[in-house]
XYZ file of C-alpha atoms in Angstrom:
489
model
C 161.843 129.593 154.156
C 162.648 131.640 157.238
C 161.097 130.711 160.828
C 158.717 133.694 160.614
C 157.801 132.531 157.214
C 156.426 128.928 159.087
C 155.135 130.452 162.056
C 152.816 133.060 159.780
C 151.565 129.956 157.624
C 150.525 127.654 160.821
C 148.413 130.953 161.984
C 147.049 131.347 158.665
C 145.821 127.767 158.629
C 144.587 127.560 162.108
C 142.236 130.347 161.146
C 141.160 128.789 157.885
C 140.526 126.001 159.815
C 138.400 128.079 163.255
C 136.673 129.399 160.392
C 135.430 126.849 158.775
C 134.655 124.954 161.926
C 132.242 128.339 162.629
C 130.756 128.295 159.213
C 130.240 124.658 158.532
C 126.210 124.072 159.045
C 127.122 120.268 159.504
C 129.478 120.623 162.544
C 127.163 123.683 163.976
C 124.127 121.405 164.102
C 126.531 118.398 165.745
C 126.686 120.584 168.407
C 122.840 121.839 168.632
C 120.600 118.828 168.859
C 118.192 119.074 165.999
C 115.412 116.808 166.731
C 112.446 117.420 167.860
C 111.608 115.612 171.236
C 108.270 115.906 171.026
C 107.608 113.949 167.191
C 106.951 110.840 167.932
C 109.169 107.679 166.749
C 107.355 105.451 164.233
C 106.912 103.821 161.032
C 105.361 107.126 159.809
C 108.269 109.831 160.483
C 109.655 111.358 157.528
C 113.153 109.647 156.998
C 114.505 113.614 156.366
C 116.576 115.549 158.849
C 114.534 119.281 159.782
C 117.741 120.806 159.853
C 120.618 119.006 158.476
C 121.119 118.172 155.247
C 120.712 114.185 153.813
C 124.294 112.522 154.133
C 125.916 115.346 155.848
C 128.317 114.254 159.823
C 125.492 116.286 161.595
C 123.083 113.950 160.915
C 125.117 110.884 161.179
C 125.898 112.166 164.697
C 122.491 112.753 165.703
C 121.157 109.160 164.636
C 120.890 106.651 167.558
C 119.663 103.472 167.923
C 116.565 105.009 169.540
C 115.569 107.010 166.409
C 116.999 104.878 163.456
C 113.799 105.182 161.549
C 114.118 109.226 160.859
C 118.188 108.933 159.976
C 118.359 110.486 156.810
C 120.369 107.473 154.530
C 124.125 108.633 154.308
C 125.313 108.156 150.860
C 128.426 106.276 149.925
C 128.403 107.611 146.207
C 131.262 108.604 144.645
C 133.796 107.164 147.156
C 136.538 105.953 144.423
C 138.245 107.411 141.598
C 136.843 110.930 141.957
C 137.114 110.683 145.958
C 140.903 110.615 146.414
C 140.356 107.942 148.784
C 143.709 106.497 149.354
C 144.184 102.930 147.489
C 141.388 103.208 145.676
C 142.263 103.150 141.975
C 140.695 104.919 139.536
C 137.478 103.347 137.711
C 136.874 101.570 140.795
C 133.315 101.429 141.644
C 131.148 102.963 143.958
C 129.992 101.277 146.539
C 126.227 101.240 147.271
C 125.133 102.962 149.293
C 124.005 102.110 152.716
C 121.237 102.485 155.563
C 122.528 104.445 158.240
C 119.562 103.435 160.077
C 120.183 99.856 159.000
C 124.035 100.295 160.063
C 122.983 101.822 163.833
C 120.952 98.725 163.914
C 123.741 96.374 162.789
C 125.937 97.534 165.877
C 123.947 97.798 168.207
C 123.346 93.801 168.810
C 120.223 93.103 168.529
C 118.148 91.315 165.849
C 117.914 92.569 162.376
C 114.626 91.621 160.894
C 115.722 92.553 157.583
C 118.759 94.105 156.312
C 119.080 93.583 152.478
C 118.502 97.440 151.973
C 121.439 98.046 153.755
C 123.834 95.634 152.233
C 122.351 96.951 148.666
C 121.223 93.459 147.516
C 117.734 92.998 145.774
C 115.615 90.288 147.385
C 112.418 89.347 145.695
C 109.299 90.030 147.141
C 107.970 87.264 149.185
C 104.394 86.553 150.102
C 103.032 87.862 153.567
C 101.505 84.810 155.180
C 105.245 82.413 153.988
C 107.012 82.960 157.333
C 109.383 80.908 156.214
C 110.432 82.463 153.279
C 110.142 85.227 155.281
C 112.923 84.907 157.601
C 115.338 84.583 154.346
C 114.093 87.491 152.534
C 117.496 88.939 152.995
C 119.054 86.228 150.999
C 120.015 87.533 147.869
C 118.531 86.228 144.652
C 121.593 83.708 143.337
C 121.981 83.911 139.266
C 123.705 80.751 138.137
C 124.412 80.273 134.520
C 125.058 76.722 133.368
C 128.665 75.629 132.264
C 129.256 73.052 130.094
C 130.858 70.184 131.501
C 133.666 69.995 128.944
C 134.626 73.324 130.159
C 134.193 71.802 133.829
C 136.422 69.018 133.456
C 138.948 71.399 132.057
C 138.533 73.569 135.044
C 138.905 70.365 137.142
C 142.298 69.355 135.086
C 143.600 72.501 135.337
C 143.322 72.419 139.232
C 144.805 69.109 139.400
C 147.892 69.921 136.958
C 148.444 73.536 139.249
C 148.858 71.514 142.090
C 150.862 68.785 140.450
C 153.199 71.491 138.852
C 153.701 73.279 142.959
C 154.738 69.559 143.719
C 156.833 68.462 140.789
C 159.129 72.171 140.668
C 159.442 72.105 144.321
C 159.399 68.896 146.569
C 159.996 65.901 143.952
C 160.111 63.179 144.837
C 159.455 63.920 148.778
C 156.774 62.614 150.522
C 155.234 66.374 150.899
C 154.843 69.579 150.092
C 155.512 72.526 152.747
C 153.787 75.122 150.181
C 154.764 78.169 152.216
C 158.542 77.704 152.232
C 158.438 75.585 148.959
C 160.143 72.412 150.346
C 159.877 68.716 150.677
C 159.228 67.187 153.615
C 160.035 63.114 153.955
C 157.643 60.948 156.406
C 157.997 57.590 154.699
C 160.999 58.223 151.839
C 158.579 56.524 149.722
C 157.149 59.465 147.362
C 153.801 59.972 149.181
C 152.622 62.788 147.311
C 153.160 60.938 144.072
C 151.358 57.750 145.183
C 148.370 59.366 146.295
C 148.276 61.545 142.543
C 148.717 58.969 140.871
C 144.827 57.496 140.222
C 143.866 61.185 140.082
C 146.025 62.435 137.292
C 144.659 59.248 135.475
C 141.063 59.936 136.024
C 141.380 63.688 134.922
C 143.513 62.517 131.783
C 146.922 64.111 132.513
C 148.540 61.292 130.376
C 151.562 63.015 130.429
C 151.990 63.509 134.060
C 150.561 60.417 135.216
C 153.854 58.667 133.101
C 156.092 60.342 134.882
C 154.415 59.472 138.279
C 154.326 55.756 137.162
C 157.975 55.734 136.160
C 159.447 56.484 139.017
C 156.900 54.524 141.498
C 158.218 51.550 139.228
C 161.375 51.903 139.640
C 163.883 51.137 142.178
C 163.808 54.717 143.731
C 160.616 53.741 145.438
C 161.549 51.273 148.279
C 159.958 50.668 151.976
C 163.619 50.025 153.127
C 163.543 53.631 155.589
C 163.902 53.540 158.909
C 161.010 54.966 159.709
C 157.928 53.651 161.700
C 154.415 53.140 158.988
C 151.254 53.730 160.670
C 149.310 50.634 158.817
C 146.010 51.968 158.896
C 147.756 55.488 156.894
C 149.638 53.218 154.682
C 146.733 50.899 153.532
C 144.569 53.484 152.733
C 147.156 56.635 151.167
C 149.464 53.709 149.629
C 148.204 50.710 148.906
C 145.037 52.106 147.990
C 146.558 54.209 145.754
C 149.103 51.530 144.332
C 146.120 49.183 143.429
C 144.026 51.884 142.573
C 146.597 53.264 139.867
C 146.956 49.309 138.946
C 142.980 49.016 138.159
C 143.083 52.010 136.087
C 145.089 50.771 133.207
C 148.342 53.126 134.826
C 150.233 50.132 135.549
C 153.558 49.430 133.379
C 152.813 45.991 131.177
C 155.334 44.076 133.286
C 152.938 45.263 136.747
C 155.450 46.983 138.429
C 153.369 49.095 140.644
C 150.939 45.809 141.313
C 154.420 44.425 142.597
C 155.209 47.480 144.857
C 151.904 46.872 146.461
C 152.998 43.492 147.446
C 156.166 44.448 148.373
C 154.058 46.835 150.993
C 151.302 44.722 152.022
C 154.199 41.815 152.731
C 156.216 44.935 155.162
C 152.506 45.605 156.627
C 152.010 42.030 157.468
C 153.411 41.241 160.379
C 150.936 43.526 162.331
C 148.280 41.418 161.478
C 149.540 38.632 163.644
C 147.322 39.619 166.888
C 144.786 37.081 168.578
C 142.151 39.422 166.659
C 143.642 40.469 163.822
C 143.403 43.796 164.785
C 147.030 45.299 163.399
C 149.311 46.728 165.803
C 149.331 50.366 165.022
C 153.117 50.941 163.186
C 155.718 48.745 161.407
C 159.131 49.675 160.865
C 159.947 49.461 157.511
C 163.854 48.791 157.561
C 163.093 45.642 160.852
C 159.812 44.789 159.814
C 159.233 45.408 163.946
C 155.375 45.824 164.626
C 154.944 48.085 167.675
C 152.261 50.628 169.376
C 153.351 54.109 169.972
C 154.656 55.619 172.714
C 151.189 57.899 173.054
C 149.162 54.850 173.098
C 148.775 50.773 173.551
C 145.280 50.893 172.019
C 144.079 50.550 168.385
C 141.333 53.223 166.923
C 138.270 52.308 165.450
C 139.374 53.568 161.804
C 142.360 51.296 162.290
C 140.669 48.246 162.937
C 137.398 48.786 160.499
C 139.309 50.586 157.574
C 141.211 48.348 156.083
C 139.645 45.870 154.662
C 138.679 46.971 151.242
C 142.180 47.808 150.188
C 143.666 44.581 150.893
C 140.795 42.554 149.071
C 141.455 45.154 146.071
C 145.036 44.227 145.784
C 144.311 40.110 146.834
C 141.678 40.470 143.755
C 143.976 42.256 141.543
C 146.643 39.111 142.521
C 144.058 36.539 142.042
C 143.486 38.130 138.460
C 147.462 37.235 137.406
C 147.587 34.305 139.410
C 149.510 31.110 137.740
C 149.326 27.981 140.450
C 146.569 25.807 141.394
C 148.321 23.983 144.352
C 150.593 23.843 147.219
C 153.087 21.244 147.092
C 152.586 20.776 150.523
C 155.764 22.117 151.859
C 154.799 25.680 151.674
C 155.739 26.169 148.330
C 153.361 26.344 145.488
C 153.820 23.924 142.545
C 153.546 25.184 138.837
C 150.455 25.396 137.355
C 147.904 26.361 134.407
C 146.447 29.717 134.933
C 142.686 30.022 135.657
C 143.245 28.867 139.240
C 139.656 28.969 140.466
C 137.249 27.063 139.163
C 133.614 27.709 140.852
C 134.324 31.563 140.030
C 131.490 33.617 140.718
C 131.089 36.277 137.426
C 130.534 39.867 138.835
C 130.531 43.408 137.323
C 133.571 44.833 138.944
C 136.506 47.639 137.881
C 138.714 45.171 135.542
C 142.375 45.159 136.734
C 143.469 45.563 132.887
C 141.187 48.760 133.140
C 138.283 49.552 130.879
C 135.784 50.809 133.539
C 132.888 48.512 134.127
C 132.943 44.436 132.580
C 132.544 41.167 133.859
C 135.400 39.244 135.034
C 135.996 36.277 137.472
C 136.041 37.236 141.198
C 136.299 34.806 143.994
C 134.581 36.046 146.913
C 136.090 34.809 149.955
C 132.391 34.281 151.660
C 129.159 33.392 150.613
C 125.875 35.392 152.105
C 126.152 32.906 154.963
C 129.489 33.136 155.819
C 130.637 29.935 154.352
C 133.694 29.416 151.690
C 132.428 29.967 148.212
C 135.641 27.582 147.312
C 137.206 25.909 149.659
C 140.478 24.399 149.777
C 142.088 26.965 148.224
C 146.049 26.874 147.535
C 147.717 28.857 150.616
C 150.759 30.072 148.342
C 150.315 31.686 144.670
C 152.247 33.118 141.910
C 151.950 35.392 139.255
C 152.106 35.504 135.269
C 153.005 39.372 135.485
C 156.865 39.570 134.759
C 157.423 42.015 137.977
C 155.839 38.922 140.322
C 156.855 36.086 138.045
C 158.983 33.537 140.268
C 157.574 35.044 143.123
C 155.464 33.337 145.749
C 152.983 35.175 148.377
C 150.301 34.415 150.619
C 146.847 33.702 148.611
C 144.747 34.815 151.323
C 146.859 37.843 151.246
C 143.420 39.849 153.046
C 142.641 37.715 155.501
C 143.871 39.631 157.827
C 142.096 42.721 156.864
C 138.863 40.561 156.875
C 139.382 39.312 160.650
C 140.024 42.562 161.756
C 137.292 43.937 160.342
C 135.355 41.148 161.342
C 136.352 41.706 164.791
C 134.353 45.490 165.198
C 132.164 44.756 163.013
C 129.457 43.155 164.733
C 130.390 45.615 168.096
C 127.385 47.628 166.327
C 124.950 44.524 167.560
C 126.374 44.893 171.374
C 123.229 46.315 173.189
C 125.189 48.711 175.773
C 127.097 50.323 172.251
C 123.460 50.330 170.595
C 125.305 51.101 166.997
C 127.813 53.443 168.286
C 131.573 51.481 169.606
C 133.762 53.469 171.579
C 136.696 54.704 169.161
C 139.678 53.369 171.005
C 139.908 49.094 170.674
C 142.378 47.168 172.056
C 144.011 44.521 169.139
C 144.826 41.484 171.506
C 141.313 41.226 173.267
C 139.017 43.465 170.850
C 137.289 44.593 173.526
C 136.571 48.602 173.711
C 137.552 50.926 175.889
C 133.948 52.113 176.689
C 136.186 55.864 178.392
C 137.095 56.900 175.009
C 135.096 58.993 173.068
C 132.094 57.753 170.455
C 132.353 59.801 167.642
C 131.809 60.476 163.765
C 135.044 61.921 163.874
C 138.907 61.560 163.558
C 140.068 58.010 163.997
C 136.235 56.844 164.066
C 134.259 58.164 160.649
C 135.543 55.738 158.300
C 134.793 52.689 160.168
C 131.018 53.786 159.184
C 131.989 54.216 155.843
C 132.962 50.653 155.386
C 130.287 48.767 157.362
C 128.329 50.032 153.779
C 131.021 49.814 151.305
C 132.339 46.699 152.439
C 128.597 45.326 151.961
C 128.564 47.090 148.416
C 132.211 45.451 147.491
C 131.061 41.603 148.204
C 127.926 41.738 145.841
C 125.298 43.110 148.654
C 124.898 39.808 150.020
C 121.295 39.485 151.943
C 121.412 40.838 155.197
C 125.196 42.278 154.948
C 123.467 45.828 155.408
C 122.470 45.610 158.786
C 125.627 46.891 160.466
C 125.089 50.015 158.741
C 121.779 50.192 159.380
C 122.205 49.624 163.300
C 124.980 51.725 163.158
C 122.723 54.905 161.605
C 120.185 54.202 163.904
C 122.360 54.673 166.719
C 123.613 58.116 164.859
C 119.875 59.207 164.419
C 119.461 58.784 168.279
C 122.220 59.841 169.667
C 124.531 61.898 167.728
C 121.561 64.211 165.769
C 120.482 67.548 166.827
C 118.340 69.943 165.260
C 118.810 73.260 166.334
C 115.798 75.851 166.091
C 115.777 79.311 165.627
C 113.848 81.843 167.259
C 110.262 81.712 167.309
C 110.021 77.807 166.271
């Protein structure tokens, strides 16, 4: 095609396009205001345009926020398939079609009193004199249709073995997952990810996948032999949680491998127990056993010091269960002995280490209601008849340091001048808080609240063990709550 050729076809549509500029009603009126200024405004107007046409850019340019109630309503129908909007595929439906009245009032910031008509949804009618129900008239009526909860748990199963399946094909056995570039990522070297699964996958019934989880956190592949620094508090609750947890489930081996791996862990975690308190320095390392704080701080959270203390009575119950000595020799060593080591046993419904949900079995408490020893003069060393711990001697009272600890913020709840709310930072040599940091339901503070209740629950509700928590939601209910009001209340 020749230059001429071109420069004849740009004229030709430059005066298709004058001429339909000239002749188009909708851009004529844009230009020639069509409302009347002397019709009033109101409730009452016709919702039609005099001039232009219902939907058409003349009226849509003539709206303002001043006269929303006569805008004609521009209509949205048949944007889609027959449109030729771009990306939208064919048999796509239309949208609904919207207020432009409702739309003028959406942008132009102030409040919309109701705007369900706009957004297409159906609201039920409400009754006139219900304010409240009211001000959610624009709430859409929610249809839910119940599922059964076989089809529920296999929704739930279905999650869980997705997210094992990212883990397994792309970071095994690293601690993490980086999901976006599909790698592992080591903290630990101890299989993080497949600890904390573990009790899930068994819970959910993923037999299959819980085997191979168990396998290899019995084996020798899973050491705490890195040199790498353990936070205790993340360890206790991520690892040997989920070690004992896994254990109480029935998902330990027969021999009690993974039982033994939370010794081994809880024996690598011990040395930051030995404070005047109790209150564990913050992180072990795991290849010199050296307890230290870091660099960032010299001071103890509250979640540190507060939430530990159920795990390690889990896994000193789930020894006590195995246990094989009655006595210390004396020397530091325990002597050999029948099983059934404690005598004035208390019977409580508990979890069952074997597994089996819910049955009675012995559990020494380690304090009555009162604070004194339900037995005393217990052996300081036991054993174990499992054949992963058989030969092996540990520390009986394997908790108690948990127990002081938590013992030692506890009862900070009590202190008038904290009035049920301690400061979140603690300091594990003196236990005394630093009253600068922060007081909050938080990050390194919210779990401490969860155990002041739980750790009542675990010990068999003794009488008066409630009162923490108590004290400590009265001081939330006074200090922390705040109920915000909308407009007009």
């Amino acid at each position: 095609m020749g230059a001429r050729t071109w420069t004849l076809a740009v004229l030709l549509l430059l005066q298709i396009v004058a001429g339909m500029g000239n002749d188009d009603p909708a851009l004529r009126d844009a230009r020639t205001p069509a409302l009347d200024p002397h019709v009033a405004d109101g409730p009452e107007t016709p919702r039609e345009s005099p001039v232009a046409e219902e939907g058409t850019v003349g009226a849509a340019r003539r709206c303002t926020p001043e006269n929303a109630s006569r805008c004609p309503a521009v209509s949205l129908e048949g944007v889609g398939a027959e449109s030729g909007v771009a990306g939208a595929p064919r048999g796509t439906p239309s949208p609904r079609p919207r207020d432009l009245a409702w739309l003028l009032d959406a942008t132009a910031g102030h409040r919309r009193e109701d705007w369900s008509a706009g957004l297409g949804l159906s609201a039920p009618p409400t009754p006139a004199d219900d304010d409240e129900l009211e001000r959610l008239r624009w709430m859409p009526k929610a249809e839910f249709r119940a599922v059964p909860a076989d089809r529920r748990r296999a929704a739930v199963a279905a999650s869980v073995r997705h997210a094992w399946r990212g883990y397994r094909d792309h970071a095994w056995p690293a601690d993490e997952l980086a999901p976006v570039s599909r790698r592992g990522i080591e903290w630990l070297n101890v299989g993080l990810t497949i600890v904390d699964a573990l009790d899930t996958l068994l819970v959910v019934g993923l037999d299959e996948e819980a085997r191979e989880a168990r396998d290899w956190l019995a084996s020798p592949a899973m050491r705490f032999d890195a040199d790498r620094n353990a936070n205790v508090f993340e360890s206790t609750i991520r690892m040997l949680g989920g070690l004992v947890a896994a254990h109480n489930l029935g998902g330990d081996t027969d021999g009690g491998h993974l039982l033994a791996k939370a010794l081994d862990l809880a024996e690598k975690l011990a040395p930051a127990f030995k404070t005047k308190t109790g209150i564990p320095i913050m992180d072990v390392n795991f290849r010199t056993g050296d307890p230290h704080q870091p660099k960032w701080t010299q001071k103890s959270s509250l979640s540190e010091a507060g939430t530990l203390v159920l795990e390690w009575e889990a896994l000193e119950e789930a020894l006590r269960h195995h246990e094989n000595v009655t006595a210390d020799d004396g020397d530091g060593t325990a002597g050999d002995g029948d099983r059934g080591v404690v005598e004035d046993v208390e019977l409580e419904y508990g979890f069952c280490p074997d597994g089996g949900g819910l049955m009675e079995f012995p559990v020494a408490r380690a304090v009555d209601e009162n604070g004194a020893e339900i037995v005393p003069e217990r052996p300081a060393v036991a054993g174990s008849a499992l054949a992963a711990l058989r030969g092996r001697r540990y520390a009986r009272e394997i908790a108690d340091g948990a127990r002081r600890a938590f013992n030692a913020v506890k009862h900070a709840v009590f202190e008038p001048h904290h009035d049920g709310l301690p400061p979140s930072q603690v300091s594990c040599e003196t236990a005394q808080f630093d009253r600068r940091s922060a007081i909050t339901l938080g990050a390194r503070g919210d779990s401490y609240y969860e155990y002041l209740l739980k750790h009542w629950i675990h010990s068999g509700r003794p009488a008066g063990g409630e009162a923490a928590y108590l004290q400590a939601m009265d001081g939330v209910l006074i200090h922390l709550l705040h109920r915000s009001s909308g407009e007009g209340e």
